[in-house]
XYZ file of C-alpha atoms in Angstrom:
108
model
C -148.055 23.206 151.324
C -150.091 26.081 151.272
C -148.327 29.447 150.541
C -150.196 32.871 150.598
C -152.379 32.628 147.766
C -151.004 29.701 145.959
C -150.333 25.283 146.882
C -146.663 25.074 146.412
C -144.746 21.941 146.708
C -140.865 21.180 146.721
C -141.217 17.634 144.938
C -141.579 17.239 141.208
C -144.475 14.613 142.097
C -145.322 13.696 145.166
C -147.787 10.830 144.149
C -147.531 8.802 141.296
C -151.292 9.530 139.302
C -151.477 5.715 139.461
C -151.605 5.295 143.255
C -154.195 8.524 143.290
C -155.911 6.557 140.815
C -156.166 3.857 143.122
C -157.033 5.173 146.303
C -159.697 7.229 145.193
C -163.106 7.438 143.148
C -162.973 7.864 139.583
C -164.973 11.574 139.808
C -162.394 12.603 142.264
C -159.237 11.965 140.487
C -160.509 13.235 137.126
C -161.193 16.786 139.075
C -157.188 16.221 140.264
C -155.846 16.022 136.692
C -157.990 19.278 135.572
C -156.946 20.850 138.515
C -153.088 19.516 138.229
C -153.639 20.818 134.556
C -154.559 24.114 135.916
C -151.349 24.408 137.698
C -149.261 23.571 135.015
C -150.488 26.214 132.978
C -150.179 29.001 135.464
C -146.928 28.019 136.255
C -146.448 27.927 132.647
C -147.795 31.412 132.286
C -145.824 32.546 134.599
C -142.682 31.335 133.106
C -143.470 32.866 129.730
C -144.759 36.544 131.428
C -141.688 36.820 133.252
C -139.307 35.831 130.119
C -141.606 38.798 128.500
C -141.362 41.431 131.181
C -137.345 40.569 130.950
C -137.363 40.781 127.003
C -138.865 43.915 127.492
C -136.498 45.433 130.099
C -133.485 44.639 128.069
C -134.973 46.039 124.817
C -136.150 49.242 126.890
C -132.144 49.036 128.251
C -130.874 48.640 124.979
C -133.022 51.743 123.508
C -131.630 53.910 126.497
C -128.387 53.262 125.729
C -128.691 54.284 121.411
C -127.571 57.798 121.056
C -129.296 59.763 118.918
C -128.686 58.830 115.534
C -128.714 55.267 116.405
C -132.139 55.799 117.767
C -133.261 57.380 114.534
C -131.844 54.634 111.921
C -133.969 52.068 114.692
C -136.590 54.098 114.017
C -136.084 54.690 110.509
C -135.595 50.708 110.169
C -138.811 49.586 112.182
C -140.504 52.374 109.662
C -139.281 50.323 106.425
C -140.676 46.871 107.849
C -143.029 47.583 109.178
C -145.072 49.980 106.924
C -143.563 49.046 103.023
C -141.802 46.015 103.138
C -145.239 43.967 105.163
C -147.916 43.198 102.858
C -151.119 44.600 104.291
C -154.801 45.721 103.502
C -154.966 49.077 102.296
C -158.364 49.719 104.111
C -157.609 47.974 107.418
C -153.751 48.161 107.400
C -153.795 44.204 108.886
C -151.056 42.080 107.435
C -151.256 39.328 104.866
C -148.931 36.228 105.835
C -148.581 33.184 104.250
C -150.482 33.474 101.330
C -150.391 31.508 98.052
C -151.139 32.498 94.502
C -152.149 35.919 93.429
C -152.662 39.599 95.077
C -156.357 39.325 94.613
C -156.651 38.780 99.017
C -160.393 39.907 100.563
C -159.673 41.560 103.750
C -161.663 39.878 106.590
């Protein structure tokens, strides 16, 4: 079914890919598993944007709620791992992870 700007359909699969297969040419059904792929990951997206934009709310709701010095020792804390305790570049400032052997790293 066709929905505003997007095909949405109450079934899980409505087709089995095998009788597609079956009933039409071989150009044609390829072009229905990229675009069936397609789908998938904007529904996928989707999924993962909204879990984000909720993450975010409750960590915005959380921050509202600190008082004061709360809010400063989060502060204070984010400070301590983020700028001493992370190994980074002195010239770029971008963080070395997962690195084996010694500190002799060339930034890139």
């Amino acid at each position: 079914r066709w929905h505003g700007d997007a095909w949405q359909c109450s079934c899980e699969d409505p087709y089995p890919q095998a009788v597609v297969a079956a009933h039409v040419p071989t150009v044609v059904f390829e072009d229905f598993l990229r675009a069936r792929e397609q789908l998938m990951e904007q529904k996928l997206a989707q999924e993962y944007e909204q879990r984000f934009e909720n993450r975010m709310a409750a960590e915005r709701r959380r921050i509202e709620d600190l008082c004061t010095e709360e809010l400063q020792c989060a502060q204070m804390t984010r400070h301590i791992q983020e700028s001493i305790l992370t190994l980074k570049c002195p010239r770029c400032e971008a963080a070395f992870i997962d690195f084996d052997g010694c500190f002799a790293l060339t930034c890139g």
